[in-house]
mmCIF file of C-alpha atoms in Angstrom:
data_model
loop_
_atom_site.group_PDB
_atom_site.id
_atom_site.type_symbol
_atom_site.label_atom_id
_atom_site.label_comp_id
_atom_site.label_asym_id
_atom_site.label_seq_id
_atom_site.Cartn_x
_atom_site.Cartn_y
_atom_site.Cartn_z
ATOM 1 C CA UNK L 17 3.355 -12.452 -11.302
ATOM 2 C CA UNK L 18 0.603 -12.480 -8.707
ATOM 3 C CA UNK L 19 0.583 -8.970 -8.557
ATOM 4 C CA UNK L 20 0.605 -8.249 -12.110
ATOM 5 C CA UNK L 21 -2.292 -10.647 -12.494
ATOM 6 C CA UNK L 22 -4.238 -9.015 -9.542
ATOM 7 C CA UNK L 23 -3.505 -5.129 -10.544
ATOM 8 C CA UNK L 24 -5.164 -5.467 -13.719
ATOM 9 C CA UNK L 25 -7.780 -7.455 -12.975
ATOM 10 C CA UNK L 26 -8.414 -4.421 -10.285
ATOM 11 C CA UNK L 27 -8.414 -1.879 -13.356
ATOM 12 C CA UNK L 28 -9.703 -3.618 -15.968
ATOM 13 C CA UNK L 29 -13.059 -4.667 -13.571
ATOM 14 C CA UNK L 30 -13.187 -0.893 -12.283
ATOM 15 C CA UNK L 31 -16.302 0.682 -13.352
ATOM 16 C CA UNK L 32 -15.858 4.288 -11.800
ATOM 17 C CA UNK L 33 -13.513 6.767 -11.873
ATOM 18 C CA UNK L 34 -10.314 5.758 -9.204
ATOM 19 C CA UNK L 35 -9.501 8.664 -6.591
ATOM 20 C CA UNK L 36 -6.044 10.172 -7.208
ATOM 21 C CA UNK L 37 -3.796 8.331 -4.706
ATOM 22 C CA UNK L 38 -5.969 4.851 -5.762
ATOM 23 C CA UNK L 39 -5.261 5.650 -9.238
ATOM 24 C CA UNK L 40 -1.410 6.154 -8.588
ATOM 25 C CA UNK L 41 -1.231 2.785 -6.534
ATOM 26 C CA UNK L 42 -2.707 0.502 -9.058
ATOM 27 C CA UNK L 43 -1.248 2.475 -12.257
ATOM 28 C CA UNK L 44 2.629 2.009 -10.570
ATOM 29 C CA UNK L 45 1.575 -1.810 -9.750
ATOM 30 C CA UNK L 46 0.425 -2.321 -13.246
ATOM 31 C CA UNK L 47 3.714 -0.646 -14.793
ATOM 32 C CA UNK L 48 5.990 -2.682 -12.204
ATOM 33 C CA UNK L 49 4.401 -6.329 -13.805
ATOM 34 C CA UNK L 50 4.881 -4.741 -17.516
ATOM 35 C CA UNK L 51 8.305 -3.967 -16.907
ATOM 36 C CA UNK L 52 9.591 -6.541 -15.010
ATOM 37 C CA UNK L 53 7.930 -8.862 -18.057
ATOM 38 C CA UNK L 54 10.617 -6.457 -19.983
ATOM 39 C CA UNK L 55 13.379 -7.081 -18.276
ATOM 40 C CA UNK L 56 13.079 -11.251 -18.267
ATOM 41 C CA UNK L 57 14.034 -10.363 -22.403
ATOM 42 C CA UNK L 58 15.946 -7.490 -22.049
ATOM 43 C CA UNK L 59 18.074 -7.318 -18.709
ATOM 44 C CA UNK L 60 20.632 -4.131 -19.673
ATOM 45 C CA UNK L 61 18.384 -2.323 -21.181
ATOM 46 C CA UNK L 62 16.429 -1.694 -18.229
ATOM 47 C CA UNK L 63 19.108 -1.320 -15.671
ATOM 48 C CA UNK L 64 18.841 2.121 -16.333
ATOM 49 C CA UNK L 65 15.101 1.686 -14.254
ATOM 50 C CA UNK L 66 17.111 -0.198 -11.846
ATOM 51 C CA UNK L 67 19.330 1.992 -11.055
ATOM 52 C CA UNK L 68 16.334 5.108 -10.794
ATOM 53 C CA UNK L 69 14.705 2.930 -8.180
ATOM 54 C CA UNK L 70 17.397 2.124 -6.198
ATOM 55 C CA UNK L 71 18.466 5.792 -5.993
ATOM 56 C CA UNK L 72 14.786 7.283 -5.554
ATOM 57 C CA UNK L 73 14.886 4.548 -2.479
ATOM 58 C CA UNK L 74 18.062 5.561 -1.089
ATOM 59 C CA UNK L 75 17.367 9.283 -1.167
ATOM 60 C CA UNK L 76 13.943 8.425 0.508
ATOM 61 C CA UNK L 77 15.490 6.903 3.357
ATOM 62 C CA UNK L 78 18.011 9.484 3.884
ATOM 63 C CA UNK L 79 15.088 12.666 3.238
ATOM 64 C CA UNK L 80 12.464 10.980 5.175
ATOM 65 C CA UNK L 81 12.384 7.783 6.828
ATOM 66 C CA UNK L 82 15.688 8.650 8.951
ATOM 67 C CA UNK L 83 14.293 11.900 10.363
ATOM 68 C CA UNK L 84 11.591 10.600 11.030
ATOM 69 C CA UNK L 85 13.066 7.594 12.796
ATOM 70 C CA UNK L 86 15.915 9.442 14.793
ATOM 71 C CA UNK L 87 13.026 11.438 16.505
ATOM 72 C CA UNK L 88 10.699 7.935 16.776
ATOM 73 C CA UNK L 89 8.203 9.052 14.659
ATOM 74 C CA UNK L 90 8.479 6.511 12.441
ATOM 75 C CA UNK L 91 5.735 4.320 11.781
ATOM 76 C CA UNK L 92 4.856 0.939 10.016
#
């Protein structure tokens, strides 16, 4: 809710153009409060998203966060 609210008050009171990793941020944020506003009405027909985020998550920790951490680069 809170960052729904906040994300597009962020775009919609941006008056210049957003770099491309700034754009990507509050774009992703924005979509995350639409479809989770979705999914309240329509549970199984976004499990499909569900399911895409869990596995993009997964193979993100097994790709990059576990090399990194097995050598103790990991930060954050």
């Amino acid at each position: 809710m809170f960052v729904g609210k906040s994300s597009w008050t962020y775009i919609g009171a941006n008056y210049g153009a957003f770099d491309a990793m700034e754009g990507v941020v509050w774009s992703v944020w924005a979509s995350f409060s639409v479809l989770s506003l979705v999914g309240i009405f329509y549970p199984l027909k976004m499990l499909p998203i569900i399911l895409l985020e869990i596995l993009y998550k997964v193979i993100w920790l097994f790709v990059v966060a576990y090399p990194l951490w097995s050598v103790g680069q990991l930060e954050g």
